[in-house]
Amino acid sequence: MDSSSIEIDEKKLFAKWGEREITHDGVVTIEEYLASKVKVLYILKESNDFPSGPNFTLKDFIKNGARWQSWNNIARWQHGIQTYYQTGTAEYKNHVNLTDRKNTLKDIAVMNLKKETGGAKSKDLEILNHTIKDFSLLKEQLNLYRPDIIICCGTGDIVVQQGLFNDIRQSLESINKTRYIIDSKTLLIKYFHPQAYKNKKILFDTLMEVIKDVKPKN
């Protein structure tokens, strides 16, 4: 897997959506993703209608710092994951600003189950229907990135029940009933949406405990 092949494969994949106006997501900065200590893919529901438009590129939006509403928590999670695998300690960052988001989110991969933009509040039935309609394309995209960790941000039930993830070996209950599923190489976590009405430190700590428990630092 190299940077040129991912870029080419993503372009080919999005072309298969045809004339539909879709959000172009994927690896934010390919070189950073490939060089990261642990490769993390975040699976979200959809992009909302600001500032999205025809062929909105989520990757560029994230490179420019995105917005705090969803991306502050994802930046906290990503910072914790990377510091854990680099140093053995998951560092929690309470205050996150635009610069933090730009620096922290550049090595992630991100994909929405629904490629068309939506409103401020997602409708789960819509997300499910789009997943079913675009199943083969979403599965192809998921297979491009070969992540070490997949975090399903409010999308875990759909991802698992629709069979987007191969080779499920184990289903367990973790801290605070957070469920996770593992295969032989990849950790898949069914987790909360980053805008869930929950304490940001509890969200961070719970996620990190799952990762430490199932995929400890080598």
Coordinates of N, CA and C in Angstrom, one line a residue:
M1 N 0.9 -1.2 0.0 CA 0.0 0.0 0.0 C 0.9 1.2 0.0
D2 N 0.7 2.1 -1.0 CA 1.5 3.3 -1.1 C 0.6 4.5 -1.3
S3 N 1.1 5.7 -1.2 CA 0.3 6.9 -1.3 C -0.3 7.1 -2.7
S4 N 0.4 6.8 -3.8 CA -0.1 6.9 -5.1 C -1.3 6.0 -5.4
S5 N -1.1 4.7 -4.9 CA -2.2 3.8 -5.1 C -3.5 4.1 -4.4
I6 N -3.4 4.6 -3.2 CA -4.6 5.0 -2.5 C -5.3 6.2 -3.2
E7 N -4.5 7.2 -3.6 CA -5.1 8.3 -4.3 C -5.8 7.9 -5.6
I8 N -5.1 7.1 -6.4 CA -5.7 6.6 -7.6 C -7.0 5.8 -7.4
D9 N -6.9 4.9 -6.4 CA -8.0 4.0 -6.1 C -9.2 4.8 -5.6
E10 N -9.0 5.8 -4.8 CA -10.1 6.7 -4.3 C -10.7 7.4 -5.5
K11 N -10.0 7.9 -6.4 CA -10.6 8.6 -7.5 C -11.4 7.7 -8.4
K12 N -10.9 6.5 -8.6 CA -11.6 5.5 -9.4 C -12.9 5.1 -8.6
L13 N -12.8 5.0 -7.3 CA -14.0 4.6 -6.6 C -15.1 5.6 -6.6
F14 N -14.7 6.9 -6.4 CA -15.7 7.9 -6.4 C -16.4 8.1 -7.7
A15 N -15.6 7.8 -8.8 CA -16.2 7.9 -10.1 C -17.3 6.9 -10.3
K16 N -17.3 5.8 -9.5 CA -18.4 4.8 -9.7 C -19.7 5.3 -9.1
W17 N -19.7 6.4 -8.3 CA -20.9 6.9 -7.9 C -21.7 7.7 -9.0
G18 N -21.0 7.9 -10.1 CA -21.6 8.5 -11.3 C -21.9 9.9 -11.1
E19 N -23.1 10.3 -11.5 CA -23.5 11.7 -11.5 C -24.1 12.2 -10.2
R20 N -24.1 11.4 -9.2 CA -24.7 11.8 -7.9 C -23.7 12.8 -7.2
E21 N -24.3 13.8 -6.6 CA -23.5 14.8 -5.8 C -23.2 14.2 -4.5
I22 N -21.9 13.9 -4.3 CA -21.5 13.1 -3.1 C -20.4 13.9 -2.4
T23 N -20.2 13.5 -1.1 CA -19.1 13.9 -0.3 C -17.9 13.0 -0.6
H24 N -16.8 13.6 -1.0 CA -15.5 12.9 -1.2 C -14.8 12.8 0.1
D25 N -14.8 11.6 0.7 CA -14.1 11.4 2.0 C -12.9 10.5 1.8
G26 N -12.3 10.0 2.8 CA -11.2 9.1 2.7 C -10.0 9.5 3.6
V27 N -8.8 9.2 3.1 CA -7.6 9.5 3.9 C -7.3 11.0 3.8
V28 N -7.1 11.7 4.9 CA -7.0 13.1 4.9 C -5.6 13.5 4.3
T29 N -4.5 13.0 4.8 CA -3.2 13.2 4.2 C -2.6 11.8 4.1
I30 N -2.4 11.3 2.9 CA -2.0 9.9 2.7 C -0.7 9.6 3.3
E31 N 0.3 10.5 3.1 CA 1.6 10.2 3.6 C 1.6 10.1 5.2
E32 N 0.8 11.0 5.8 CA 0.7 11.0 7.3 C 0.0 9.7 7.8
Y33 N -1.0 9.3 7.1 CA -1.7 8.1 7.4 C -0.8 6.9 7.4
L34 N -0.1 6.8 6.3 CA 0.8 5.6 6.1 C 2.0 5.6 7.1
A35 N 2.4 6.8 7.5 CA 3.5 6.9 8.4 C 3.1 6.8 9.9
S36 N 1.8 6.8 10.2 CA 1.4 6.9 11.6 C 1.6 5.6 12.3
K37 N 1.8 5.6 13.6 CA 2.1 4.5 14.4 C 1.0 3.4 14.3
V38 N -0.2 3.9 14.3 CA -1.4 3.1 14.2 C -2.4 3.8 13.3
K39 N -2.9 3.1 12.3 CA -3.8 3.6 11.3 C -5.2 3.5 11.8
V40 N -5.9 4.7 11.8 CA -7.3 4.7 12.4 C -8.2 5.2 11.3
L41 N -9.3 4.5 11.2 CA -10.4 4.9 10.3 C -11.7 5.2 11.1
Y42 N -12.3 6.4 10.9 CA -13.5 6.8 11.6 C -14.7 6.6 10.6
I43 N -15.7 5.9 10.9 CA -16.9 5.7 10.1 C -18.0 6.5 10.7
L44 N -18.4 7.5 9.9 CA -19.5 8.5 10.4 C -20.8 8.2 9.5
K45 N -21.8 9.0 9.8 CA -23.1 8.8 9.1 C -23.1 9.6 7.8
E46 N -22.9 10.9 7.9 CA -23.1 11.8 6.7 C -22.4 13.1 7.1
S47 N -22.2 13.9 6.0 CA -21.8 15.3 6.3 C -23.0 16.2 6.3
N48 N -23.1 17.1 7.2 CA -24.3 18.0 7.3 C -24.2 19.0 6.2
D49 N -25.2 19.8 6.1 CA -25.4 20.7 4.9 C -24.6 22.0 5.0
F50 N -23.7 22.1 6.0 CA -22.8 23.3 6.0 C -21.4 22.8 6.3
P51 N -20.4 23.1 5.5 CA -20.5 23.9 4.3 C -20.6 23.1 3.0
S52 N -21.2 21.9 3.1 CA -21.2 21.0 2.0 C -21.9 21.5 0.8
G53 N -21.5 21.0 -0.3 CA -22.2 21.3 -1.6 C -21.9 20.2 -2.6
P54 N -22.1 20.4 -3.9 CA -21.8 19.4 -4.9 C -20.3 19.0 -4.8
N55 N -20.1 17.7 -4.6 CA -18.8 17.1 -4.6 C -17.9 17.7 -3.5
F56 N -18.5 18.0 -2.4 CA -17.8 18.5 -1.2 C -16.7 17.5 -0.9
T57 N -15.5 18.0 -0.6 CA -14.4 17.2 -0.2 C -14.1 17.3 1.2
L58 N -14.5 16.3 1.9 CA -14.4 16.2 3.4 C -12.9 16.3 3.8
K59 N -12.1 15.6 3.0 CA -10.7 15.6 3.4 C -10.1 17.0 3.4
D60 N -10.4 17.8 2.5 CA -9.9 19.2 2.5 C -10.5 20.0 3.6
F61 N -11.8 19.8 3.9 CA -12.4 20.4 5.0 C -11.7 20.1 6.4
I62 N -11.3 18.8 6.5 CA -10.6 18.4 7.7 C -9.2 19.0 7.7
K63 N -8.5 19.0 6.6 CA -7.1 19.6 6.5 C -7.2 21.1 7.0
N64 N -8.3 21.7 6.7 CA -8.4 23.2 7.1 C -8.9 23.3 8.5
G65 N -9.0 22.3 9.2 CA -9.4 22.3 10.6 C -10.8 22.0 11.0
A66 N -11.7 21.7 9.9 CA -13.0 21.3 10.1 C -13.8 22.3 11.1
R67 N -14.8 21.7 11.8 CA -15.5 22.5 12.8 C -15.4 21.8 14.1
W68 N -15.6 22.5 15.2 CA -15.4 21.9 16.5 C -16.5 20.9 16.9
Q69 N -17.7 21.1 16.4 CA -18.8 20.3 16.9 C -18.6 18.8 16.9
S70 N -18.1 18.2 15.8 CA -17.8 16.8 15.8 C -16.3 16.6 16.0
W71 N -15.5 17.5 15.5 CA -14.1 17.2 15.3 C -13.2 17.5 16.5
N72 N -13.7 18.3 17.5 CA -12.9 18.4 18.7 C -12.8 17.1 19.4
N73 N -13.9 16.3 19.5 CA -13.8 15.0 20.2 C -13.0 14.0 19.4
I74 N -13.2 14.0 18.1 CA -12.4 13.1 17.3 C -10.9 13.4 17.4
A75 N -10.6 14.7 17.5 CA -9.2 15.1 17.7 C -8.6 14.6 19.0
R76 N -9.5 14.7 20.0 CA -9.1 14.2 21.4 C -8.8 12.7 21.3
W77 N -9.7 12.0 20.7 CA -9.6 10.6 20.6 C -8.3 10.2 19.8
Q78 N -8.1 10.9 18.7 CA -6.9 10.5 17.8 C -5.6 10.9 18.5
H79 N -5.6 12.0 19.2 CA -4.4 12.4 20.0 C -4.1 11.3 21.0
G80 N -5.2 10.9 21.7 CA -5.0 9.9 22.8 C -4.5 8.5 22.2
I81 N -5.0 8.1 21.1 CA -4.6 6.9 20.5 C -3.2 6.9 20.0
Q82 N -2.8 8.0 19.3 CA -1.4 8.1 18.8 C -0.4 8.2 20.0
T83 N -0.7 9.0 21.0 CA 0.2 9.1 22.1 C 0.4 7.8 22.9
Y84 N -0.7 7.1 23.0 CA -0.7 5.8 23.6 C 0.3 4.8 22.9
Y85 N 0.2 4.8 21.6 CA 1.0 3.8 20.8 C 2.4 4.3 20.7
Q86 N 2.6 5.6 20.9 CA 4.0 6.2 20.8 C 4.7 6.1 22.1
T87 N 4.0 6.4 23.2 CA 4.7 6.5 24.5 C 4.2 5.6 25.6
G88 N 3.0 4.9 25.3 CA 2.5 4.1 26.4 C 1.5 4.8 27.2
T89 N 1.3 6.1 27.1 CA 0.3 6.9 27.8 C -0.6 7.6 26.9
A90 N -1.9 7.4 27.1 CA -2.9 8.1 26.3 C -3.1 9.5 26.9
E91 N -2.6 10.5 26.2 CA -2.7 11.9 26.6 C -4.0 12.5 26.3
Y92 N -4.7 13.0 27.3 CA -6.0 13.7 27.1 C -5.8 15.2 26.9
K93 N -6.4 15.7 25.8 CA -6.2 17.1 25.5 C -7.6 17.8 25.8
N94 N -7.7 18.5 26.9 CA -9.0 19.1 27.2 C -9.4 20.2 26.3
H95 N -8.5 21.1 26.0 CA -8.8 22.3 25.2 C -8.3 22.0 23.8
V96 N -9.1 22.0 22.8 CA -8.8 21.8 21.4 C -9.1 23.0 20.6
N97 N -8.2 23.5 19.8 CA -8.5 24.6 18.9 C -8.3 24.3 17.4
L98 N -8.4 25.2 16.6 CA -8.3 25.0 15.1 C -6.9 24.4 14.8
T99 N -5.9 24.9 15.3 CA -4.5 24.4 15.1 C -4.4 22.9 15.5
D100 N -4.9 22.6 16.7 CA -4.9 21.3 17.2 C -5.6 20.3 16.2
R101 N -6.8 20.7 15.7 CA -7.5 19.9 14.8 C -6.7 19.7 13.5
K102 N -6.1 20.7 13.0 CA -5.3 20.6 11.8 C -4.1 19.6 12.0
N103 N -3.5 19.7 13.1 CA -2.3 18.9 13.4 C -2.7 17.4 13.7
T104 N -3.8 17.3 14.4 CA -4.1 15.9 14.9 C -4.8 15.1 13.9
L105 N -5.7 15.7 13.1 CA -6.5 15.0 12.2 C -5.9 14.6 10.8
K106 N -4.7 15.1 10.6 CA -4.1 14.9 9.3 C -3.8 13.5 9.0
D107 N -3.7 12.6 10.0 CA -3.3 11.2 9.7 C -4.4 10.2 9.8
I108 N -5.7 10.7 9.8 CA -6.8 9.8 9.9 C -7.4 9.5 8.5
A109 N -8.2 8.4 8.5 CA -9.1 8.1 7.4 C -10.5 8.3 7.9
V110 N -11.4 8.8 7.0 CA -12.8 9.0 7.5 C -13.7 8.7 6.3
M111 N -14.8 8.0 6.6 CA -15.8 7.7 5.5 C -17.2 7.8 6.1
N112 N -18.0 8.4 5.3 CA -19.5 8.4 5.6 C -20.2 7.3 4.9
L113 N -21.2 6.7 5.7 CA -22.0 5.7 5.1 C -22.9 6.3 4.0
K114 N -23.4 7.5 4.3 CA -24.3 8.2 3.3 C -23.4 9.3 2.7
K115 N -23.2 9.2 1.4 CA -22.3 10.1 0.7 C -23.0 11.4 0.4
E116 N -24.3 11.4 0.2 CA -25.0 12.7 -0.1 C -25.0 13.5 1.3
T117 N -25.0 14.8 1.2 CA -25.0 15.6 2.4 C -26.4 15.6 3.0
G118 N -26.4 15.8 4.3 CA -27.7 15.8 5.0 C -27.9 17.0 5.8
G119 N -28.8 17.0 6.8 CA -29.1 18.1 7.7 C -28.3 18.0 9.0
A120 N -28.7 18.9 9.9 CA -28.0 18.9 11.2 C -28.2 17.6 12.0
K121 N -29.3 16.9 11.8 CA -29.6 15.7 12.5 C -29.8 14.6 11.6
S122 N -29.0 13.5 11.7 CA -29.1 12.4 10.8 C -30.3 11.5 11.1
K123 N -30.8 10.9 10.1 CA -31.9 10.0 10.2 C -31.4 8.6 9.9
D124 N -31.5 7.7 11.0 CA -30.8 6.4 10.9 C -31.4 5.6 9.8
L125 N -32.7 5.6 9.5 CA -33.3 4.8 8.4 C -32.7 5.3 7.1
E126 N -32.5 6.6 6.9 CA -31.8 7.1 5.7 C -30.4 6.5 5.6
I127 N -29.7 6.6 6.7 CA -28.3 6.1 6.6 C -28.3 4.6 6.3
L128 N -29.2 3.8 6.9 CA -29.3 2.4 6.5 C -29.6 2.2 5.1
N129 N -30.6 2.9 4.5 CA -31.0 2.7 3.2 C -29.8 3.0 2.2
H130 N -29.1 4.1 2.5 CA -27.9 4.4 1.7 C -26.8 3.4 1.8
T131 N -26.7 2.8 2.9 CA -25.7 1.8 3.1 C -26.0 0.5 2.3
I132 N -27.3 0.2 2.3 CA -27.8 -1.0 1.5 C -27.6 -0.7 0.0
K133 N -28.0 0.5 -0.4 CA -27.9 0.9 -1.8 C -26.4 0.9 -2.3
D134 N -25.5 1.4 -1.5 CA -24.1 1.6 -1.9 C -23.2 0.5 -1.3
F135 N -23.8 -0.6 -0.9 CA -23.1 -1.6 -0.1 C -21.7 -2.0 -0.8
S136 N -21.7 -2.3 -2.0 CA -20.5 -2.8 -2.7 C -19.5 -1.7 -2.8
L137 N -19.9 -0.5 -3.0 CA -18.9 0.6 -3.1 C -18.3 1.0 -1.7
L138 N -19.2 0.9 -0.7 CA -18.7 1.2 0.7 C -17.7 0.1 1.1
K139 N -18.0 -1.1 0.8 CA -17.2 -2.2 1.2 C -15.8 -2.1 0.5
E140 N -15.9 -1.7 -0.8 CA -14.6 -1.5 -1.6 C -13.8 -0.4 -0.9
Q141 N -14.5 0.7 -0.5 CA -13.7 1.8 0.1 C -13.1 1.3 1.4
L142 N -13.9 0.6 2.2 CA -13.4 0.1 3.5 C -12.1 -0.7 3.3
N143 N -12.1 -1.5 2.3 CA -11.0 -2.4 2.0 C -9.7 -1.6 1.5
L144 N -9.9 -0.4 1.1 CA -8.7 0.4 0.6 C -7.7 0.7 1.7
Y145 N -8.2 0.9 2.9 CA -7.4 1.6 3.9 C -6.6 0.7 4.8
R146 N -7.0 -0.5 5.0 CA -6.3 -1.5 5.9 C -5.9 -0.9 7.2
P147 N -6.9 -0.4 7.9 CA -6.6 0.3 9.2 C -6.3 -0.7 10.3
D148 N -5.7 -0.3 11.3 CA -5.5 -1.1 12.5 C -6.7 -1.0 13.5
I149 N -7.3 0.2 13.5 CA -8.5 0.4 14.4 C -9.5 1.1 13.5
I150 N -10.8 0.6 13.6 CA -11.9 1.3 13.0 C -12.8 1.7 14.2
I151 N -13.2 3.0 14.2 CA -14.1 3.5 15.2 C -15.4 3.9 14.5
C152 N -16.5 3.2 14.8 CA -17.8 3.5 14.2 C -18.5 4.5 15.1
C153 N -18.6 5.7 14.6 CA -19.2 6.8 15.4 C -20.7 6.9 15.3
G154 N -21.4 6.0 16.0 CA -22.8 5.9 15.9 C -23.3 5.1 14.7
T155 N -22.3 4.4 14.1 CA -22.6 3.7 12.9 C -22.4 2.2 13.1
G156 N -22.0 1.7 14.3 CA -21.6 0.4 14.5 C -22.6 -0.7 14.2
D157 N -23.8 -0.5 14.6 CA -24.9 -1.5 14.3 C -25.0 -1.7 12.8
I158 N -25.1 -0.6 12.0 CA -25.3 -0.7 10.6 C -24.0 -1.4 10.0
V159 N -22.8 -1.0 10.3 CA -21.6 -1.6 9.8 C -21.6 -3.1 10.0
V160 N -21.9 -3.5 11.2 CA -21.8 -4.9 11.6 C -23.0 -5.7 11.0
Q161 N -24.2 -5.2 11.2 CA -25.4 -6.0 10.7 C -25.5 -6.1 9.2
Q162 N -24.9 -5.1 8.5 CA -25.0 -5.2 7.0 C -23.7 -5.9 6.4
G163 N -22.8 -6.3 7.3 CA -21.7 -7.1 6.8 C -20.6 -6.4 6.1
L164 N -20.5 -5.1 6.4 CA -19.4 -4.3 5.8 C -18.0 -4.7 6.3
F165 N -18.0 -5.4 7.4 CA -16.7 -5.7 8.1 C -16.6 -7.3 8.0
N166 N -15.5 -7.7 7.5 CA -15.3 -9.2 7.3 C -14.7 -9.8 8.5
D167 N -14.9 -11.1 8.6 CA -14.1 -12.0 9.6 C -14.3 -11.6 11.0
I168 N -15.5 -11.4 11.5 CA -15.8 -11.1 12.9 C -15.5 -12.3 13.7
R169 N -14.6 -12.2 14.7 CA -14.2 -13.3 15.5 C -14.9 -13.3 16.9
Q170 N -15.1 -12.1 17.4 CA -15.5 -12.0 18.8 C -16.3 -10.8 19.0
S171 N -17.4 -10.9 19.8 CA -18.2 -9.8 20.2 C -18.3 -9.8 21.7
L172 N -17.9 -8.7 22.3 CA -17.7 -8.6 23.8 C -18.4 -7.3 24.3
E173 N -18.6 -7.3 25.6 CA -19.1 -6.2 26.3 C -17.9 -5.6 27.1
S174 N -17.8 -4.2 26.9 CA -16.7 -3.6 27.6 C -17.2 -2.6 28.6
I175 N -16.4 -1.7 29.1 CA -16.7 -0.7 30.1 C -17.9 0.1 29.6
N176 N -18.8 0.4 30.5 CA -20.0 1.2 30.2 C -20.8 0.6 29.1
K177 N -20.7 -0.7 28.9 CA -21.5 -1.4 27.8 C -21.1 -1.0 26.4
T178 N -19.9 -0.4 26.3 CA -19.4 -0.1 24.9 C -19.0 -1.5 24.3
R179 N -19.6 -1.8 23.2 CA -19.3 -3.0 22.5 C -18.2 -2.9 21.5
Y180 N -17.4 -4.0 21.4 CA -16.4 -3.9 20.4 C -16.3 -5.3 19.7
I181 N -15.8 -5.3 18.5 CA -15.7 -6.5 17.8 C -14.3 -6.6 17.2
I182 N -13.6 -7.7 17.2 CA -12.3 -7.8 16.7 C -12.2 -9.0 15.6
D183 N -11.3 -8.8 14.7 CA -10.9 -9.9 13.8 C -9.4 -10.2 14.1
S184 N -8.8 -10.9 13.2 CA -7.4 -11.3 13.5 C -6.4 -10.2 13.5
K185 N -6.8 -9.1 12.8 CA -5.8 -8.0 12.7 C -6.4 -6.6 13.1
T186 N -7.6 -6.4 12.9 CA -8.2 -5.1 13.1 C -9.2 -5.0 14.2
L187 N -9.1 -4.0 15.0 CA -10.1 -3.7 16.1 C -11.2 -2.8 15.6
L188 N -12.4 -3.3 15.7 CA -13.6 -2.5 15.3 C -14.3 -2.2 16.5
I189 N -14.6 -0.9 16.8 CA -15.3 -0.4 18.0 C -16.6 0.2 17.6
K190 N -17.7 -0.3 18.2 CA -19.0 0.3 18.0 C -19.1 1.4 19.1
Y191 N -18.9 2.6 18.7 CA -18.8 3.7 19.7 C -19.9 4.8 19.5
F192 N -19.8 5.8 20.3 CA -20.8 6.9 20.3 C -20.4 7.9 19.2
H193 N -21.4 8.6 18.7 CA -21.1 9.7 17.8 C -20.3 10.8 18.6
P194 N -19.4 11.5 18.0 CA -18.6 12.5 18.7 C -19.4 13.6 19.3
Q195 N -20.7 13.8 18.8 CA -21.5 14.9 19.3 C -22.5 14.3 20.4
A196 N -22.3 13.1 20.8 CA -23.2 12.5 21.8 C -23.2 13.4 23.1
Y197 N -24.4 13.4 23.7 CA -24.5 14.2 24.9 C -23.9 13.5 26.1
K198 N -22.6 13.4 26.1 CA -21.9 12.8 27.2 C -20.6 13.6 27.5
N199 N -20.2 13.4 28.7 CA -19.0 14.1 29.1 C -17.8 13.8 28.2
K200 N -17.1 14.8 27.7 CA -16.0 14.5 26.8 C -14.8 13.7 27.4
K201 N -14.6 13.9 28.7 CA -13.5 13.1 29.3 C -13.9 11.7 29.5
I202 N -15.2 11.4 29.8 CA -15.7 10.1 29.9 C -15.7 9.4 28.6
L203 N -16.1 10.1 27.5 CA -16.0 9.5 26.2 C -14.6 9.1 25.8
F204 N -13.6 9.9 26.2 CA -12.2 9.7 25.9 C -11.7 8.5 26.7
D205 N -12.0 8.5 28.0 CA -11.5 7.4 28.9 C -12.0 6.1 28.5
T206 N -13.3 6.0 28.2 CA -14.0 4.8 27.9 C -13.4 4.2 26.6
L207 N -13.2 5.0 25.6 CA -12.7 4.6 24.3 C -11.2 4.0 24.5
M208 N -10.4 4.8 25.3 CA -9.1 4.3 25.5 C -9.0 3.0 26.3
E209 N -9.9 2.8 27.2 CA -9.9 1.6 28.0 C -10.2 0.4 27.1
V210 N -11.1 0.6 26.2 CA -11.4 -0.5 25.2 C -10.2 -0.8 24.4
I211 N -9.5 0.2 23.9 CA -8.3 0.0 23.0 C -7.2 -0.7 23.8
K212 N -7.0 -0.2 25.0 CA -5.9 -0.8 25.8 C -6.2 -2.2 26.2
D213 N -7.5 -2.5 26.4 CA -7.9 -3.9 26.8 C -7.7 -4.9 25.7
V214 N -8.2 -4.5 24.5 CA -8.2 -5.4 23.3 C -7.0 -5.4 22.5
K215 N -6.4 -4.2 22.3 CA -5.3 -4.0 21.4 C -4.2 -3.3 22.2
P216 N -3.6 -3.9 23.1 CA -2.5 -3.3 23.9 C -1.3 -2.9 23.1
K217 N -0.6 -1.9 23.6 CA 0.6 -1.4 23.0 C 1.6 -2.6 23.0
N218 N 2.3 -2.8 21.9 CA 3.3 -3.9 21.8 C 4.5 -3.6 22.6

